[in-house]
Amino acid sequence: PTHKGHELIAWQLWKAMAEAGWLGDGPARREVFERVVAGRKVDGVEHNAVWLFNQASVLRHQGHFEQAIARYREAVALRPDYAPAEAGLGFGLQLRGDYAEALVHHERALALGLDTAESRTNLGTTLFALGRSEEALRHLQIAVELDSHFAPAHTNLGMVLESRGE
């Protein structure tokens, strides 16, 4: 939602809490809500790596890959230790076909501790695209071990095995 959309959601929550008696006696009063909203401290969204990561993820899911990549880059610049942003940037670059750069970010995410079936699958898929099937195979096998129900790991592992005649 937009900023205004978030305010509308907040107002509905405020009303529901007032009706439940959580805000004291009496009905929800819009002027009190407006005063609270106006007085809140804004943290500077443009300086929040998690917010940028979330915005990038939404943009990616909407098919706006270039905008998503830009937001992931901003998040990584603000917080180089934020593994999800590194992984998101790697995946965006992977989708764009920039496998060499994607690999750097997938490896960073793993080095920062993001060791999930999804991160291993993306790393393995990128390695495979770069012609490094032995390394790809190892990471995809780990992905399947981490989460045997993660279908993309199985699919990509199957592609690597097939390419090897197995």
mmCIF file of N, CA, C and O in Angstrom, residues 45-53 56 68-90 101 105 108 112:
data_model
loop_
_atom_site.group_PDB
_atom_site.id
_atom_site.type_symbol
_atom_site.label_atom_id
_atom_site.label_comp_id
_atom_site.label_asym_id
_atom_site.label_seq_id
_atom_site.Cartn_x
_atom_site.Cartn_y
_atom_site.Cartn_z
ATOM 1 N N VAL A 45 12.374 6.243 5.926
ATOM 2 C CA VAL A 45 12.218 4.986 5.194
ATOM 3 C C VAL A 45 13.326 4.797 4.172
ATOM 4 O O VAL A 45 13.801 3.700 3.954
ATOM 5 N N GLU A 46 13.787 5.884 3.575
ATOM 6 C CA GLU A 46 14.803 5.743 2.547
ATOM 7 C C GLU A 46 16.123 5.215 3.110
ATOM 8 O O GLU A 46 16.998 4.824 2.370
ATOM 9 N N HIS A 47 16.242 5.184 4.413
ATOM 10 C CA HIS A 47 17.473 4.711 5.043
ATOM 11 C C HIS A 47 17.279 3.369 5.742
ATOM 12 O O HIS A 47 18.046 3.013 6.602
ATOM 13 N N ASN A 48 16.251 2.646 5.359
ATOM 14 C CA ASN A 48 15.928 1.398 6.022
ATOM 15 C C ASN A 48 16.097 0.247 5.028
ATOM 16 O O ASN A 48 15.308 0.084 4.111
ATOM 17 N N ALA A 49 17.123 -0.563 5.239
ATOM 18 C CA ALA A 49 17.444 -1.651 4.304
ATOM 19 C C ALA A 49 16.335 -2.697 4.241
ATOM 20 O O ALA A 49 16.074 -3.252 3.169
ATOM 21 N N VAL A 50 15.680 -2.966 5.361
ATOM 22 C CA VAL A 50 14.612 -3.966 5.360
ATOM 23 C C VAL A 50 13.445 -3.481 4.507
ATOM 24 O O VAL A 50 12.872 -4.229 3.722
ATOM 25 N N TRP A 51 13.104 -2.201 4.638
ATOM 26 C CA TRP A 51 12.024 -1.633 3.829
ATOM 27 C C TRP A 51 12.378 -1.710 2.353
ATOM 28 O O TRP A 51 11.548 -2.096 1.521
ATOM 29 N N LEU A 52 13.614 -1.367 2.003
ATOM 30 C CA LEU A 52 14.050 -1.437 0.610
ATOM 31 C C LEU A 52 14.003 -2.871 0.091
ATOM 32 O O LEU A 52 13.580 -3.116 -1.036
ATOM 33 N N PHE A 53 14.413 -3.823 0.919
ATOM 34 C CA PHE A 53 14.343 -5.233 0.548
ATOM 35 C C PHE A 53 12.891 -5.644 0.277
ATOM 36 O O PHE A 53 12.600 -6.301 -0.725
ATOM 37 N N ALA A 56 11.687 -4.135 -2.914
ATOM 38 C CA ALA A 56 12.295 -4.839 -4.044
ATOM 39 C C ALA A 56 11.597 -6.167 -4.302
ATOM 40 O O ALA A 56 11.349 -6.532 -5.463
ATOM 41 N N ALA A 68 13.428 -3.617 -9.089
ATOM 42 C CA ALA A 68 13.725 -4.489 -7.952
ATOM 43 C C ALA A 68 15.227 -4.567 -7.723
ATOM 44 O O ALA A 68 15.698 -4.429 -6.580
ATOM 45 N N ILE A 69 15.969 -4.764 -8.786
ATOM 46 C CA ILE A 69 17.425 -4.851 -8.666
ATOM 47 C C ILE A 69 17.985 -3.567 -8.072
ATOM 48 O O ILE A 69 18.854 -3.596 -7.196
ATOM 49 N N ALA A 70 17.462 -2.432 -8.511
ATOM 50 C CA ALA A 70 17.924 -1.141 -7.973
ATOM 51 C C ALA A 70 17.662 -1.048 -6.472
ATOM 52 O O ALA A 70 18.528 -0.583 -5.710
ATOM 53 N N ARG A 71 16.487 -1.491 -6.017
ATOM 54 C CA ARG A 71 16.159 -1.437 -4.585
ATOM 55 C C ARG A 71 17.019 -2.417 -3.788
ATOM 56 O O ARG A 71 17.466 -2.099 -2.681
ATOM 57 N N TYR A 72 17.241 -3.622 -4.348
ATOM 58 C CA TYR A 72 18.124 -4.569 -3.662
ATOM 59 C C TYR A 72 19.523 -3.965 -3.517
ATOM 60 O O TYR A 72 20.162 -4.104 -2.470
ATOM 61 N N ARG A 73 19.996 -3.305 -4.568
ATOM 62 C CA ARG A 73 21.329 -2.677 -4.504
ATOM 63 C C ARG A 73 21.368 -1.619 -3.396
ATOM 64 O O ARG A 73 22.360 -1.514 -2.668
ATOM 65 N N GLU A 74 20.299 -0.827 -3.287
ATOM 66 C CA GLU A 74 20.237 0.195 -2.228
ATOM 67 C C GLU A 74 20.272 -0.460 -0.847
ATOM 68 O O GLU A 74 20.962 0.020 0.057
ATOM 69 N N ALA A 75 19.527 -1.544 -0.693
ATOM 70 C CA ALA A 75 19.495 -2.237 0.594
ATOM 71 C C ALA A 75 20.873 -2.781 0.956
ATOM 72 O O ALA A 75 21.326 -2.643 2.093
ATOM 73 N N VAL A 76 21.553 -3.378 -0.017
ATOM 74 C CA VAL A 76 22.888 -3.926 0.211
ATOM 75 C C VAL A 76 23.873 -2.799 0.536
ATOM 76 O O VAL A 76 24.728 -2.953 1.409
ATOM 77 N N ALA A 77 23.727 -1.661 -0.126
ATOM 78 C CA ALA A 77 24.617 -0.535 0.145
ATOM 79 C C ALA A 77 24.431 -0.015 1.570
ATOM 80 O O ALA A 77 25.398 0.360 2.235
ATOM 81 N N LEU A 78 23.186 -0.008 2.037
ATOM 82 C CA LEU A 78 22.921 0.461 3.395
ATOM 83 C C LEU A 78 23.363 -0.536 4.450
ATOM 84 O O LEU A 78 23.836 -0.150 5.517
ATOM 85 N N ARG A 79 23.166 -1.822 4.152
ATOM 86 C CA ARG A 79 23.514 -2.878 5.114
ATOM 87 C C ARG A 79 24.208 -4.022 4.392
ATOM 88 O O ARG A 79 23.576 -4.998 4.005
ATOM 89 N N PRO A 80 25.509 -3.934 4.220
ATOM 90 C CA PRO A 80 26.244 -4.992 3.523
ATOM 91 C C PRO A 80 26.162 -6.355 4.212
ATOM 92 O O PRO A 80 26.452 -7.376 3.588
ATOM 93 N N ASP A 81 25.748 -6.378 5.473
ATOM 94 C CA ASP A 81 25.641 -7.632 6.208
ATOM 95 C C ASP A 81 24.233 -8.223 6.170
ATOM 96 O O ASP A 81 23.963 -9.219 6.845
ATOM 97 N N TYR A 82 23.340 -7.654 5.361
ATOM 98 C CA TYR A 82 21.942 -8.095 5.318
ATOM 99 C C TYR A 82 21.799 -9.173 4.245
ATOM 100 O O TYR A 82 21.589 -8.898 3.069
ATOM 101 N N ALA A 83 21.910 -10.416 4.664
ATOM 102 C CA ALA A 83 21.937 -11.563 3.751
ATOM 103 C C ALA A 83 20.708 -11.656 2.846
ATOM 104 O O ALA A 83 20.858 -11.954 1.652
ATOM 105 N N PRO A 84 19.486 -11.422 3.338
ATOM 106 C CA PRO A 84 18.335 -11.504 2.431
ATOM 107 C C PRO A 84 18.427 -10.530 1.249
ATOM 108 O O PRO A 84 18.016 -10.866 0.137
ATOM 109 N N ALA A 85 18.977 -9.342 1.481
ATOM 110 C CA ALA A 85 19.125 -8.381 0.372
ATOM 111 C C ALA A 85 20.161 -8.876 -0.627
ATOM 112 O O ALA A 85 19.978 -8.734 -1.841
ATOM 113 N N GLU A 86 21.244 -9.468 -0.133
ATOM 114 C CA GLU A 86 22.248 -10.049 -1.034
ATOM 115 C C GLU A 86 21.619 -11.152 -1.880
ATOM 116 O O GLU A 86 21.823 -11.218 -3.086
ATOM 117 N N ALA A 87 20.840 -12.018 -1.220
ATOM 118 C CA ALA A 87 20.190 -13.118 -1.941
ATOM 119 C C ALA A 87 19.169 -12.592 -2.943
ATOM 120 O O ALA A 87 19.081 -13.093 -4.069
ATOM 121 N N GLY A 88 18.408 -11.587 -2.542
ATOM 122 C CA GLY A 88 17.422 -11.001 -3.452
ATOM 123 C C GLY A 88 18.084 -10.383 -4.662
ATOM 124 O O GLY A 88 17.619 -10.561 -5.798
ATOM 125 N N LEU A 89 19.172 -9.668 -4.434
ATOM 126 C CA LEU A 89 19.914 -9.067 -5.542
ATOM 127 C C LEU A 89 20.465 -10.166 -6.455
ATOM 128 O O LEU A 89 20.358 -10.075 -7.683
ATOM 129 N N GLY A 90 21.002 -11.203 -5.850
ATOM 130 C CA GLY A 90 21.505 -12.315 -6.658
ATOM 131 C C GLY A 90 20.416 -12.936 -7.513
ATOM 132 O O GLY A 90 20.616 -13.209 -8.691
ATOM 133 N N GLU A 101 27.591 -11.855 -12.006
ATOM 134 C CA GLU A 101 27.339 -10.941 -10.882
ATOM 135 C C GLU A 101 26.393 -11.575 -9.865
ATOM 136 O O GLU A 101 26.549 -11.388 -8.661
ATOM 137 N N HIS A 105 26.704 -12.349 -5.367
ATOM 138 C CA HIS A 105 25.721 -12.037 -4.326
ATOM 139 C C HIS A 105 25.166 -13.295 -3.659
ATOM 140 O O HIS A 105 24.938 -13.303 -2.445
ATOM 141 N N ARG A 108 27.840 -14.333 -1.270
ATOM 142 C CA ARG A 108 27.857 -13.446 -0.100
ATOM 143 C C ARG A 108 26.728 -13.787 0.860
ATOM 144 O O ARG A 108 26.922 -13.792 2.073
ATOM 145 N N LEU A 112 27.155 -14.924 4.679
ATOM 146 C CA LEU A 112 26.524 -14.174 5.767
ATOM 147 C C LEU A 112 25.581 -15.032 6.602
ATOM 148 O O LEU A 112 24.960 -14.545 7.544
#
